[in-house]
Amino acid sequence: MRMIACRGSFVLAILICATAVVAGESKRLTGFQDRLIPMEHGQLCCAHRPGDGPTLLLIPGTFSDSRAFAKLAPHLGKDLNLFVLENRGLGRSWPPPQDGSIEQCAQDALFVAEKLGLESFYIGGHSLGGMISLEVGRRAPEKLRGVISLEGWTSWHAARDAFHSDMKATLTDEQLAELAAYRKEVLAKWSDEQRSSFGKVWKAWDGLSFLERTSLPVLEIYGDRGRARPTREMLRIPERDNIQLKWVDNSSHSLHYQHPRRVAEALNRFIREQEAKRAGK
């Protein structure tokens, strides 16, 4: 098992909790332990599945906790040292943000990485989590081995231009009901004002300049909604050698929920390729 390096007295401040269901709390990711990192006026939670291979930090989308990756995680490489960070106000991270932004979420991710001793890792996420991952790449490229974005829009214009803001195509009625029930549970403690405020942060951010300049390996994965695939220009993803664009057929915005094995295979392959390059193979 990989040891997590933590410095000074802060070791005592990181609380490690079993993943079993705790009275009054929602079910957690199976096979993970929650690491609670104190912050001003609250805490951030990062679920952890230890592994001896490369480290991958995943970030769920808007109004999602770590369970958003419940179907994906079992298909990710068993050797991965896998972390799932819950944004403020979600899961065991509390309280919700006062004036949330992608920039603040990225700073939170870097704060957690520092406290857990993560010095060289892959970062990825779904939707808002993918956008946060790109922002982390902008802020701290020296810490990253690669960035993975699962429908993490370069800007809100991409969602409009590429898919006419359609996030539900190819989802069944049963899947839509399941996702709606999950979202209702996750947001049970949020006020209407908090929901409205945080639900808009993705429209106040743009990652195009980062993608145009970064030398980091980037994997962008999108679902094609069962239609003709939009161009990179519509998605605002530059045509560059270090940026891969992968498609999941007949999938919606919730591609990791609909086709977890296929999405995981793309992530596993990307990480293997980058690790081989680092090893000079």
Short mmCIF file of N, CA and C in Angstrom, two decimals, residues 64-157:
data_model
loop_
_atom_site.label_atom_id
_atom_site.label_comp_id
_atom_site.label_asym_id
_atom_site.label_seq_id
_atom_site.Cartn_x
_atom_site.Cartn_y
_atom_site.Cartn_z
N SER A 64 -22.70 16.88 -7.34
CA SER A 64 -22.42 15.45 -7.25
C SER A 64 -21.39 15.21 -6.16
N ASP A 65 -21.53 14.09 -5.44
CA ASP A 65 -20.51 13.71 -4.47
C ASP A 65 -19.71 12.54 -5.03
N SER A 66 -18.93 11.89 -4.20
CA SER A 66 -18.03 10.84 -4.68
C SER A 66 -18.76 9.68 -5.33
N ARG A 67 -20.02 9.48 -4.95
CA ARG A 67 -20.78 8.36 -5.52
C ARG A 67 -21.03 8.51 -7.02
N ALA A 68 -20.78 9.70 -7.55
CA ALA A 68 -20.94 9.90 -8.99
C ALA A 68 -20.04 8.94 -9.78
N PHE A 69 -18.96 8.48 -9.16
CA PHE A 69 -18.03 7.57 -9.83
C PHE A 69 -18.17 6.13 -9.34
N ALA A 70 -19.31 5.80 -8.72
CA ALA A 70 -19.51 4.46 -8.18
C ALA A 70 -19.45 3.38 -9.27
N LYS A 71 -19.96 3.68 -10.46
CA LYS A 71 -19.94 2.70 -11.54
C LYS A 71 -18.61 2.70 -12.28
N LEU A 72 -17.93 3.85 -12.29
CA LEU A 72 -16.67 3.98 -13.01
C LEU A 72 -15.51 3.36 -12.25
N ALA A 73 -15.43 3.62 -10.94
CA ALA A 73 -14.27 3.24 -10.13
C ALA A 73 -13.90 1.76 -10.23
N PRO A 74 -14.87 0.81 -10.21
CA PRO A 74 -14.48 -0.60 -10.26
C PRO A 74 -13.74 -1.00 -11.54
N HIS A 75 -13.89 -0.20 -12.61
CA HIS A 75 -13.24 -0.52 -13.88
C HIS A 75 -11.91 0.20 -14.07
N LEU A 76 -11.58 1.10 -13.17
CA LEU A 76 -10.30 1.79 -13.25
C LEU A 76 -9.19 0.88 -12.74
N GLY A 77 -7.98 1.06 -13.25
CA GLY A 77 -6.87 0.18 -12.92
C GLY A 77 -6.74 -0.07 -11.43
N LYS A 78 -6.65 -1.33 -11.03
CA LYS A 78 -6.56 -1.68 -9.61
C LYS A 78 -5.28 -1.18 -8.98
N ASP A 79 -4.27 -0.91 -9.80
CA ASP A 79 -3.01 -0.41 -9.25
C ASP A 79 -3.05 1.09 -8.99
N LEU A 80 -4.04 1.79 -9.53
CA LEU A 80 -4.10 3.24 -9.36
C LEU A 80 -4.26 3.61 -7.88
N ASN A 81 -3.53 4.62 -7.47
CA ASN A 81 -3.73 5.23 -6.16
C ASN A 81 -4.81 6.27 -6.36
N LEU A 82 -6.05 5.90 -6.11
CA LEU A 82 -7.22 6.64 -6.59
C LEU A 82 -7.86 7.48 -5.48
N PHE A 83 -8.07 8.76 -5.79
CA PHE A 83 -8.73 9.69 -4.88
C PHE A 83 -9.94 10.30 -5.59
N VAL A 84 -11.00 10.55 -4.83
CA VAL A 84 -12.17 11.27 -5.34
C VAL A 84 -12.46 12.42 -4.39
N LEU A 85 -12.29 13.65 -4.88
CA LEU A 85 -12.50 14.85 -4.06
C LEU A 85 -13.94 15.33 -4.19
N GLU A 86 -14.56 15.63 -3.05
CA GLU A 86 -15.90 16.19 -3.04
C GLU A 86 -15.81 17.70 -2.86
N ASN A 87 -16.42 18.42 -3.78
CA ASN A 87 -16.41 19.89 -3.69
C ASN A 87 -17.20 20.37 -2.48
N ARG A 88 -16.97 21.61 -2.11
CA ARG A 88 -17.61 22.18 -0.92
C ARG A 88 -19.13 21.99 -0.94
N GLY A 89 -19.65 21.55 0.20
CA GLY A 89 -21.09 21.39 0.34
C GLY A 89 -21.63 20.09 -0.18
N LEU A 90 -20.76 19.22 -0.69
CA LEU A 90 -21.21 17.98 -1.32
C LEU A 90 -20.58 16.78 -0.61
N GLY A 91 -21.39 15.74 -0.38
CA GLY A 91 -20.88 14.59 0.34
C GLY A 91 -20.52 14.99 1.75
N ARG A 92 -19.28 14.71 2.14
CA ARG A 92 -18.82 15.04 3.49
C ARG A 92 -18.00 16.33 3.52
N SER A 93 -17.94 17.03 2.39
CA SER A 93 -17.30 18.35 2.36
C SER A 93 -18.34 19.39 2.74
N TRP A 94 -18.04 20.19 3.74
CA TRP A 94 -19.06 21.12 4.26
C TRP A 94 -18.37 22.34 4.88
N PRO A 95 -18.94 23.52 4.77
CA PRO A 95 -20.25 23.86 4.21
C PRO A 95 -20.16 24.18 2.71
N PRO A 96 -21.32 24.53 2.10
CA PRO A 96 -21.31 24.97 0.70
C PRO A 96 -20.52 26.26 0.55
N PRO A 97 -20.06 26.56 -0.66
CA PRO A 97 -19.27 27.78 -0.86
C PRO A 97 -20.12 29.03 -0.70
N GLN A 98 -19.49 30.09 -0.20
CA GLN A 98 -20.17 31.38 -0.10
C GLN A 98 -20.33 32.01 -1.48
N ASP A 99 -19.22 32.17 -2.16
CA ASP A 99 -19.23 32.69 -3.54
C ASP A 99 -18.39 31.74 -4.38
N GLY A 100 -19.00 30.65 -4.80
CA GLY A 100 -18.26 29.59 -5.47
C GLY A 100 -17.73 30.00 -6.83
N SER A 101 -16.64 29.37 -7.23
CA SER A 101 -16.07 29.57 -8.55
C SER A 101 -15.21 28.36 -8.90
N ILE A 102 -14.95 28.19 -10.17
CA ILE A 102 -14.05 27.11 -10.59
C ILE A 102 -12.65 27.36 -10.06
N GLU A 103 -12.27 28.62 -9.99
CA GLU A 103 -10.95 28.95 -9.45
C GLU A 103 -10.83 28.52 -7.99
N GLN A 104 -11.88 28.76 -7.20
CA GLN A 104 -11.85 28.35 -5.80
C GLN A 104 -11.80 26.83 -5.68
N CYS A 105 -12.57 26.15 -6.50
CA CYS A 105 -12.57 24.68 -6.47
C CYS A 105 -11.19 24.14 -6.84
N ALA A 106 -10.52 24.77 -7.78
CA ALA A 106 -9.17 24.34 -8.17
C ALA A 106 -8.19 24.55 -7.02
N GLN A 107 -8.34 25.67 -6.32
CA GLN A 107 -7.48 25.93 -5.16
C GLN A 107 -7.75 24.90 -4.06
N ASP A 108 -9.01 24.52 -3.89
CA ASP A 108 -9.35 23.48 -2.92
C ASP A 108 -8.67 22.16 -3.29
N ALA A 109 -8.69 21.82 -4.57
CA ALA A 109 -8.06 20.58 -5.02
C ALA A 109 -6.56 20.59 -4.75
N LEU A 110 -5.93 21.72 -5.00
CA LEU A 110 -4.49 21.83 -4.75
C LEU A 110 -4.20 21.81 -3.25
N PHE A 111 -5.08 22.40 -2.45
CA PHE A 111 -4.94 22.38 -0.99
C PHE A 111 -4.99 20.94 -0.48
N VAL A 112 -5.97 20.18 -0.96
CA VAL A 112 -6.11 18.79 -0.54
C VAL A 112 -4.90 17.97 -0.99
N ALA A 113 -4.48 18.19 -2.23
CA ALA A 113 -3.31 17.45 -2.74
C ALA A 113 -2.08 17.72 -1.88
N GLU A 114 -1.90 18.96 -1.48
CA GLU A 114 -0.76 19.30 -0.64
C GLU A 114 -0.84 18.62 0.72
N LYS A 115 -2.02 18.65 1.33
CA LYS A 115 -2.17 18.07 2.66
C LYS A 115 -2.03 16.55 2.64
N LEU A 116 -2.35 15.93 1.52
CA LEU A 116 -2.22 14.49 1.40
C LEU A 116 -0.88 14.07 0.80
N GLY A 117 -0.02 15.04 0.53
CA GLY A 117 1.31 14.73 0.04
C GLY A 117 1.35 14.25 -1.40
N LEU A 118 0.39 14.66 -2.22
CA LEU A 118 0.36 14.26 -3.63
C LEU A 118 1.21 15.24 -4.43
N GLU A 119 2.35 14.78 -4.93
CA GLU A 119 3.30 15.68 -5.57
C GLU A 119 3.38 15.52 -7.08
N SER A 120 2.94 14.39 -7.61
CA SER A 120 2.98 14.14 -9.05
C SER A 120 1.82 13.21 -9.37
N PHE A 121 0.78 13.74 -10.01
CA PHE A 121 -0.43 12.95 -10.15
C PHE A 121 -1.21 13.36 -11.41
N TYR A 122 -2.13 12.48 -11.79
CA TYR A 122 -3.09 12.78 -12.85
C TYR A 122 -4.33 13.36 -12.17
N ILE A 123 -4.98 14.29 -12.85
CA ILE A 123 -6.22 14.85 -12.33
C ILE A 123 -7.28 14.78 -13.42
N GLY A 124 -8.50 14.50 -13.00
CA GLY A 124 -9.58 14.41 -13.97
C GLY A 124 -10.92 14.61 -13.30
N GLY A 125 -11.94 14.80 -14.11
CA GLY A 125 -13.26 14.98 -13.53
C GLY A 125 -14.33 15.01 -14.60
N HIS A 126 -15.56 14.97 -14.13
CA HIS A 126 -16.71 15.01 -15.01
C HIS A 126 -17.38 16.37 -14.96
N SER A 127 -17.74 16.91 -16.13
CA SER A 127 -18.48 18.16 -16.22
C SER A 127 -17.74 19.28 -15.49
N LEU A 128 -18.32 19.83 -14.43
CA LEU A 128 -17.63 20.87 -13.67
C LEU A 128 -16.28 20.35 -13.15
N GLY A 129 -16.24 19.07 -12.79
CA GLY A 129 -14.99 18.47 -12.32
C GLY A 129 -13.91 18.46 -13.39
N GLY A 130 -14.31 18.29 -14.65
CA GLY A 130 -13.35 18.38 -15.73
C GLY A 130 -12.83 19.78 -15.92
N MET A 131 -13.70 20.76 -15.76
CA MET A 131 -13.30 22.16 -15.87
C MET A 131 -12.36 22.53 -14.73
N ILE A 132 -12.67 22.05 -13.53
CA ILE A 132 -11.78 22.28 -12.38
C ILE A 132 -10.41 21.66 -12.66
N SER A 133 -10.40 20.49 -13.24
CA SER A 133 -9.14 19.80 -13.54
C SER A 133 -8.30 20.61 -14.52
N LEU A 134 -8.93 21.19 -15.53
CA LEU A 134 -8.21 22.05 -16.47
C LEU A 134 -7.64 23.27 -15.76
N GLU A 135 -8.40 23.83 -14.83
CA GLU A 135 -7.93 25.00 -14.09
C GLU A 135 -6.76 24.64 -13.18
N VAL A 136 -6.78 23.46 -12.60
CA VAL A 136 -5.64 23.00 -11.81
C VAL A 136 -4.41 22.90 -12.71
N GLY A 137 -4.61 22.41 -13.94
CA GLY A 137 -3.50 22.34 -14.88
C GLY A 137 -2.93 23.70 -15.21
N ARG A 138 -3.79 24.70 -15.27
CA ARG A 138 -3.34 26.07 -15.52
C ARG A 138 -2.52 26.60 -14.34
N ARG A 139 -2.97 26.29 -13.12
CA ARG A 139 -2.38 26.86 -11.93
C ARG A 139 -1.12 26.12 -11.45
N ALA A 140 -1.08 24.82 -11.65
CA ALA A 140 0.04 24.04 -11.10
C ALA A 140 0.46 22.92 -12.04
N PRO A 141 0.87 23.27 -13.27
CA PRO A 141 1.25 22.22 -14.23
C PRO A 141 2.41 21.36 -13.76
N GLU A 142 3.28 21.92 -12.91
CA GLU A 142 4.44 21.18 -12.45
C GLU A 142 4.07 20.00 -11.56
N LYS A 143 2.85 19.98 -11.03
CA LYS A 143 2.41 18.90 -10.15
C LYS A 143 1.73 17.76 -10.91
N LEU A 144 1.41 17.99 -12.18
CA LEU A 144 0.57 17.06 -12.91
C LEU A 144 1.31 16.23 -13.94
N ARG A 145 0.82 15.00 -14.13
CA ARG A 145 1.30 14.13 -15.20
C ARG A 145 0.35 14.14 -16.39
N GLY A 146 -0.86 14.59 -16.17
CA GLY A 146 -1.83 14.67 -17.23
C GLY A 146 -3.18 15.12 -16.71
N VAL A 147 -4.05 15.56 -17.62
CA VAL A 147 -5.38 16.05 -17.27
C VAL A 147 -6.42 15.29 -18.07
N ILE A 148 -7.49 14.86 -17.39
CA ILE A 148 -8.57 14.09 -18.02
C ILE A 148 -9.88 14.83 -17.81
N SER A 149 -10.58 15.13 -18.88
CA SER A 149 -11.83 15.88 -18.79
C SER A 149 -12.96 15.08 -19.44
N LEU A 150 -13.92 14.68 -18.62
CA LEU A 150 -15.11 13.97 -19.12
C LEU A 150 -16.22 15.00 -19.31
N GLU A 151 -16.38 15.45 -20.53
CA GLU A 151 -17.34 16.50 -20.86
C GLU A 151 -17.18 17.70 -19.93
N GLY A 152 -15.94 18.08 -19.67
CA GLY A 152 -15.66 19.30 -18.93
C GLY A 152 -15.49 20.43 -19.93
N TRP A 153 -16.51 21.20 -20.12
CA TRP A 153 -16.56 22.19 -21.18
C TRP A 153 -15.43 23.20 -21.10
N THR A 154 -14.83 23.49 -22.25
CA THR A 154 -13.83 24.56 -22.30
C THR A 154 -14.48 25.89 -21.94
N SER A 155 -15.72 26.08 -22.33
CA SER A 155 -16.54 27.21 -21.89
C SER A 155 -18.00 26.81 -22.09
N TRP A 156 -18.92 27.56 -21.53
CA TRP A 156 -20.33 27.21 -21.65
C TRP A 156 -20.81 27.30 -23.09
N HIS A 157 -20.11 28.10 -23.90
CA HIS A 157 -20.48 28.20 -25.31
C HIS A 157 -20.35 26.86 -26.02
#
